Short mmCIF file of C-alpha atoms in Angstrom, two decimals:
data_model
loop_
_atom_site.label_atom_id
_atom_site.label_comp_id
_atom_site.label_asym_id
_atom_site.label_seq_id
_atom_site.Cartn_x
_atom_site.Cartn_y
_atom_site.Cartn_z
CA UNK A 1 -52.51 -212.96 72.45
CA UNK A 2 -56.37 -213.43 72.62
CA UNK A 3 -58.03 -212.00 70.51
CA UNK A 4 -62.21 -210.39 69.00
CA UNK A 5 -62.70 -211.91 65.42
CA UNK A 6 -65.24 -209.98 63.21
CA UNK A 7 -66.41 -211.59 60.13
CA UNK A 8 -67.38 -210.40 57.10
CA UNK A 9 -64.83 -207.98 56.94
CA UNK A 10 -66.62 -206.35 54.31
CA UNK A 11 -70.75 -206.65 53.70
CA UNK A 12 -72.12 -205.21 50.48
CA UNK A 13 -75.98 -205.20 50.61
CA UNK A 14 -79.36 -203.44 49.11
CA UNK A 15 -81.23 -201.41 51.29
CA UNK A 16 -84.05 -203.34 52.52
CA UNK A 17 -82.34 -206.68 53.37
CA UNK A 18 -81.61 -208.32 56.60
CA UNK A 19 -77.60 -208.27 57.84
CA UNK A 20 -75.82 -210.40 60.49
CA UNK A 21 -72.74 -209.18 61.69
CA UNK A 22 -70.52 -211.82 64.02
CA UNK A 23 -68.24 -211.56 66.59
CA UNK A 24 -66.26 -214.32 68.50
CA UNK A 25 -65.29 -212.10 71.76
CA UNK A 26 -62.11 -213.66 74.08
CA UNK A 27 -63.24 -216.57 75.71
CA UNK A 28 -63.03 -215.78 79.30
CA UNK A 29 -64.58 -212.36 78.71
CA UNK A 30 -68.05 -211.66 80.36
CA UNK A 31 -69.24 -208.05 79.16
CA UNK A 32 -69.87 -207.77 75.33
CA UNK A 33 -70.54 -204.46 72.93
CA UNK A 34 -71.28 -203.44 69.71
CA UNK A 35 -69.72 -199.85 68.30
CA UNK A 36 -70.18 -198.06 64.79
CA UNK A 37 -68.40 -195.19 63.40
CA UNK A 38 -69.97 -193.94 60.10
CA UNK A 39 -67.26 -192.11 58.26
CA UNK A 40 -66.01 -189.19 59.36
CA UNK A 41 -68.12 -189.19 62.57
CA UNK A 42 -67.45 -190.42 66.30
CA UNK A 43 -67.24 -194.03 67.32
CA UNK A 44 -70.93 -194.45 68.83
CA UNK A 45 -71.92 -196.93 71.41
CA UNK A 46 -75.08 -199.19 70.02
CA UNK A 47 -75.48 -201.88 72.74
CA UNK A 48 -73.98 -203.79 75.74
CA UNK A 49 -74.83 -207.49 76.83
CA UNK A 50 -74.26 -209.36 79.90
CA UNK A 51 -75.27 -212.66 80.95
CA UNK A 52 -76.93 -213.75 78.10
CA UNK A 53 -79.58 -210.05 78.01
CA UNK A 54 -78.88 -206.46 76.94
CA UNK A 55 -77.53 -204.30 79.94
CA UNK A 56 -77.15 -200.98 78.49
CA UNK A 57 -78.62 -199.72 74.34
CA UNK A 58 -78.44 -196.46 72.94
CA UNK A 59 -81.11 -194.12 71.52
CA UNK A 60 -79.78 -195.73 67.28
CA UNK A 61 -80.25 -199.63 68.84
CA UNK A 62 -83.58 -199.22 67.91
CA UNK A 63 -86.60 -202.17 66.58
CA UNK A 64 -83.74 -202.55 63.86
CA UNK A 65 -81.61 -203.93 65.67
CA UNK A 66 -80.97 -207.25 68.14
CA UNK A 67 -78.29 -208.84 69.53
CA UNK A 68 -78.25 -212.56 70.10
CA UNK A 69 -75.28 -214.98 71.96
CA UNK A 70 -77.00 -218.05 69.86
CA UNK A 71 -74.21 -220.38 71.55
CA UNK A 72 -70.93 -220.15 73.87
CA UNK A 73 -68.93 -218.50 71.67
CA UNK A 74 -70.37 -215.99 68.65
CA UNK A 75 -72.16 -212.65 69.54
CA UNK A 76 -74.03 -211.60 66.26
CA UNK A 77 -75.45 -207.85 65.81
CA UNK A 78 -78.70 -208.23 63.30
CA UNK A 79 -80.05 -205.18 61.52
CA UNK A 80 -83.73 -206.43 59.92
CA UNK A 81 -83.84 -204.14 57.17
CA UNK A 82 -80.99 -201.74 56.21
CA UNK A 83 -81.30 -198.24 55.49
CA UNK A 84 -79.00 -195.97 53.76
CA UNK A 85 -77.49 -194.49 57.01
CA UNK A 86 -76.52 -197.89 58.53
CA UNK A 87 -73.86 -197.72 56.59
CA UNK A 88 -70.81 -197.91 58.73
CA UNK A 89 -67.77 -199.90 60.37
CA UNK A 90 -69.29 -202.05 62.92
CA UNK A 91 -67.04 -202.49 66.01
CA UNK A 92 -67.94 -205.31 68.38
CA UNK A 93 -65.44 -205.38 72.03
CA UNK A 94 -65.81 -207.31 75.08
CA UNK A 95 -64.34 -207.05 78.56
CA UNK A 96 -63.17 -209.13 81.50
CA UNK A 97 -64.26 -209.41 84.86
CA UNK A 98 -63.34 -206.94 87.36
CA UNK A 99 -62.30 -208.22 90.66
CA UNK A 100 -65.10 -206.91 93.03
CA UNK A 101 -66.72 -204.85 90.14
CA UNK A 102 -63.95 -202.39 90.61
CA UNK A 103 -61.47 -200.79 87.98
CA UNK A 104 -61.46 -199.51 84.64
CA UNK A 105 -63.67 -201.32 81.80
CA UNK A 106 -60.95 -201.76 79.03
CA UNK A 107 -62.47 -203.31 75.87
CA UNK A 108 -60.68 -205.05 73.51
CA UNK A 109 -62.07 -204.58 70.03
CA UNK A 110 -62.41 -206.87 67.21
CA UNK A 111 -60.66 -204.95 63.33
CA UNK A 112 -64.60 -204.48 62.47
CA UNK A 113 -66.89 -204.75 59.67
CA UNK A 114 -67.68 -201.95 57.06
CA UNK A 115 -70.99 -202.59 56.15
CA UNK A 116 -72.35 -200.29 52.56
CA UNK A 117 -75.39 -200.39 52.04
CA UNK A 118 -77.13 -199.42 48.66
CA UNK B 1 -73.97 -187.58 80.19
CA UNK B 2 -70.43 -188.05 79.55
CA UNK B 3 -68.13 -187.08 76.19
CA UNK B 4 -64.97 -186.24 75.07
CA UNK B 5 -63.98 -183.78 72.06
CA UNK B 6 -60.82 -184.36 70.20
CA UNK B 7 -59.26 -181.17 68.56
CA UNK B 8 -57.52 -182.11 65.21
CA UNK B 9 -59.10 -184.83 63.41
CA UNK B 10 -55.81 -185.05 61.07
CA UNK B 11 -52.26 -183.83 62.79
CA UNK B 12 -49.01 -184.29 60.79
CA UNK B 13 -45.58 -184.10 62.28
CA UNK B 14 -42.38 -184.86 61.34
CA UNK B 15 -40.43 -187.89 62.51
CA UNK B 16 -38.38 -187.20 65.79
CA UNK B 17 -40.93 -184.49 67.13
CA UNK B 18 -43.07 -184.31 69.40
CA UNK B 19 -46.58 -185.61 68.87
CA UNK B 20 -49.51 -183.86 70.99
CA UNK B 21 -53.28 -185.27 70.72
CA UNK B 22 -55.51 -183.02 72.27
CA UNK B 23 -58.11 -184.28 74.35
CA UNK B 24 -61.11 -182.63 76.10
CA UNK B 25 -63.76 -183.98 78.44
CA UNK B 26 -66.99 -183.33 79.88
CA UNK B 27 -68.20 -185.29 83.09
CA UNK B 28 -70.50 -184.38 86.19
CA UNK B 29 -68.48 -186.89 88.15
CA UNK B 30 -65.01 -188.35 88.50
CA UNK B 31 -64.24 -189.96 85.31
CA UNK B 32 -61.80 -192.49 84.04
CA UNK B 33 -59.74 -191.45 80.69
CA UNK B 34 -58.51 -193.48 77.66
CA UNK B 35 -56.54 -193.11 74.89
CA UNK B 36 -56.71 -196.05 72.21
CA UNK B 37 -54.70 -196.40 68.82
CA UNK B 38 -56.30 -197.68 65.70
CA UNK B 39 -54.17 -199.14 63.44
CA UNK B 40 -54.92 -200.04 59.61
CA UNK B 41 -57.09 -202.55 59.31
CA UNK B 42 -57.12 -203.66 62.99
CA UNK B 43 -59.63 -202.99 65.99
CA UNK B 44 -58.97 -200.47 68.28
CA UNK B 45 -56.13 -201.27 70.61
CA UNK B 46 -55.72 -199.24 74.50
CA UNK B 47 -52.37 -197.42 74.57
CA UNK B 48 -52.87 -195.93 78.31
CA UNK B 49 -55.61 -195.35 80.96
CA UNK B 50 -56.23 -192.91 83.71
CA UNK B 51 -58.34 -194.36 86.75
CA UNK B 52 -57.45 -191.39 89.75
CA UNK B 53 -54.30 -192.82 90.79
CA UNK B 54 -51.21 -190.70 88.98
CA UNK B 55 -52.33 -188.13 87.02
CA UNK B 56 -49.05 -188.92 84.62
CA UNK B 57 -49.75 -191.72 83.31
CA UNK B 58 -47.18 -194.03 80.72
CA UNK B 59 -48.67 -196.14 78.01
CA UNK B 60 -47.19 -198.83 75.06
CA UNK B 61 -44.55 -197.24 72.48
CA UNK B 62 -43.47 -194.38 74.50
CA UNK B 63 -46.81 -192.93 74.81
CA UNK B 64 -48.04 -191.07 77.88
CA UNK B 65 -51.13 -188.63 78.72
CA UNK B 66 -51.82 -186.06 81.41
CA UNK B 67 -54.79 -185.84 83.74
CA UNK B 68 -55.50 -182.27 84.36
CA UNK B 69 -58.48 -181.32 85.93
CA UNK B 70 -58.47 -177.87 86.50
CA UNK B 71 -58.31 -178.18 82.21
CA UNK B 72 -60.43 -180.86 82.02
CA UNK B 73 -58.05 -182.31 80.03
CA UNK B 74 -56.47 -185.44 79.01
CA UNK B 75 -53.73 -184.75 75.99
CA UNK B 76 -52.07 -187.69 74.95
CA UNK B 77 -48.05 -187.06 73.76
CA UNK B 78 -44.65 -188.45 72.86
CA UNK B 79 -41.58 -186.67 72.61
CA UNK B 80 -40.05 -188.21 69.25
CA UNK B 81 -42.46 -189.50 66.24
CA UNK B 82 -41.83 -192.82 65.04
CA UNK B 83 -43.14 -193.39 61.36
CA UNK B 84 -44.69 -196.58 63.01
CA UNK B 85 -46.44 -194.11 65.00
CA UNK B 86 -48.86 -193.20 62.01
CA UNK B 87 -52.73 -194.60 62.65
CA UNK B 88 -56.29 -193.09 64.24
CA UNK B 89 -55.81 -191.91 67.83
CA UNK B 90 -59.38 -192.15 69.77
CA UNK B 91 -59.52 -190.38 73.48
CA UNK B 92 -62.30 -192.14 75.35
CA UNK B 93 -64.43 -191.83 78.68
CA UNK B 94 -66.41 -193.71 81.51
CA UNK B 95 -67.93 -193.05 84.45
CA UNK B 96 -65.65 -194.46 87.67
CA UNK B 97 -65.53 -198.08 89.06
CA UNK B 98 -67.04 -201.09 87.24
CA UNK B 99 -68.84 -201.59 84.33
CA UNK B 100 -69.83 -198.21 82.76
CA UNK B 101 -70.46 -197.51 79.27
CA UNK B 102 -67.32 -195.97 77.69
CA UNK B 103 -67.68 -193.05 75.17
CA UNK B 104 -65.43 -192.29 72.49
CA UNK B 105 -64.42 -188.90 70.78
CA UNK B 106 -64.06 -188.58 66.48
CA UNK B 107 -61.06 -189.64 66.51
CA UNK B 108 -57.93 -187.54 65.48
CA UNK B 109 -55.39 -189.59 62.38
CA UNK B 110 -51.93 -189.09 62.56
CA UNK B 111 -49.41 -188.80 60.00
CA UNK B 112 -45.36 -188.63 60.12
CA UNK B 113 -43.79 -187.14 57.49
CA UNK B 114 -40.06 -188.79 57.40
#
């Protein structure tokens, strides 16, 4: 079954420093997202991205962040420089196309990465 | 704006009885509902979802939620526990028809005690 691959798993890093987080979303998908759920709390929307530009961002995607598709296959979340309070599981999901823009968006989510930072 | 509050974040029951998520929602217009299970370790999977067709809906592994309106709410159950059962429920929310943002609750973990 097809599936969203999230790597690192796991990102250790000083507050301060630049992070990449990458997905590889299903192939034929067209709609792609990025969640977060800091412990404890809800799973937040951050950003969604359609044909190749940002269609929908949040009030946290702020200067911070960006979201790139550098090629046909990888959709990377970059936070420029960390704070204490990124610190979170980073969920990145995509979607397929509906038939006539119709129906329920069902994402199908990558396992995530827990990013710490220090 | 549209949300969805999950009472419970941890609910324990024992294996063979029922399990019942609670679910709430908040939405000026039609919505669609979702439940999704979160396994260890693995990405959030979709167990069932309510688009205004039945309000009974049936998911994966026996699941099945409710849409009722008059409650605004969307509980998710199953009449016997499975100890395979045990992982992070999330009810979810989007506006009707296409591509909408879709807005998750906090998420309620639940264990079976054998």
């Amino acid at each position: 079954e097809p599936e969203v691959t999230q790597t690192p798993s796991h990102q250790v890093t000083q507050m301060g420093q630049e992070v990449i987080l990458r997905c590889v979303p299903i192939s034929n998908h067209l709609y792609f997202y990025w969640y977060r759920q800091i412990l404890g709390q809800k799973v937040e929307f951050l950003v969604s991205f359609y044909n190749n530009e940002i269609s929908e961002k949040s009030e946290i995607f702020d200067d911070q962040f960006s979201v790139e598709r550098p090629d046909g296959s990888n959709f990377t979340l970059k936070i420029r420089s960390t704070k204490l309070e990124d610190s979170a599981m980073y969920f990145c999901a995509s979607s397929e196309a509906l038939r006539g823009g119709f129906g329920a968006n069902v994402l199908t989510f990558g396992a995530g990465s827990r990013l710490t930072v220090l | 704006a549209q949300s969805v509050t999950q009472l419970g974040s941890h609910v324990s029951v024992s294996e063979g009885a029922l399990v019942l998520l609670r679910c709430n929602y908040s939405s000026s217009v039609p919505p669609y509902l979702f439940w999704y299970v979160q396994y260890p370790n693995q990405g959030l999977q979709l167990l069932l979802k309510y688009t205004s067709a039945a309000t009974l809906v049936k998911g994966i592994n026996g699941f099945e939620a409710e849409f009722k309106k008059s409650e605004t709410s969307f509980h998710l159950t199953k009449p016997s526990a499975h100890m395979s059962d045990a992982a992070e429920y999330f009810c979810a929310v989007s506006r009707a028809g296409g591509y909408q943002k879709v807005t998750f609750g906090i998420g309620t973990k639940l264990q079976v005690i054998p």
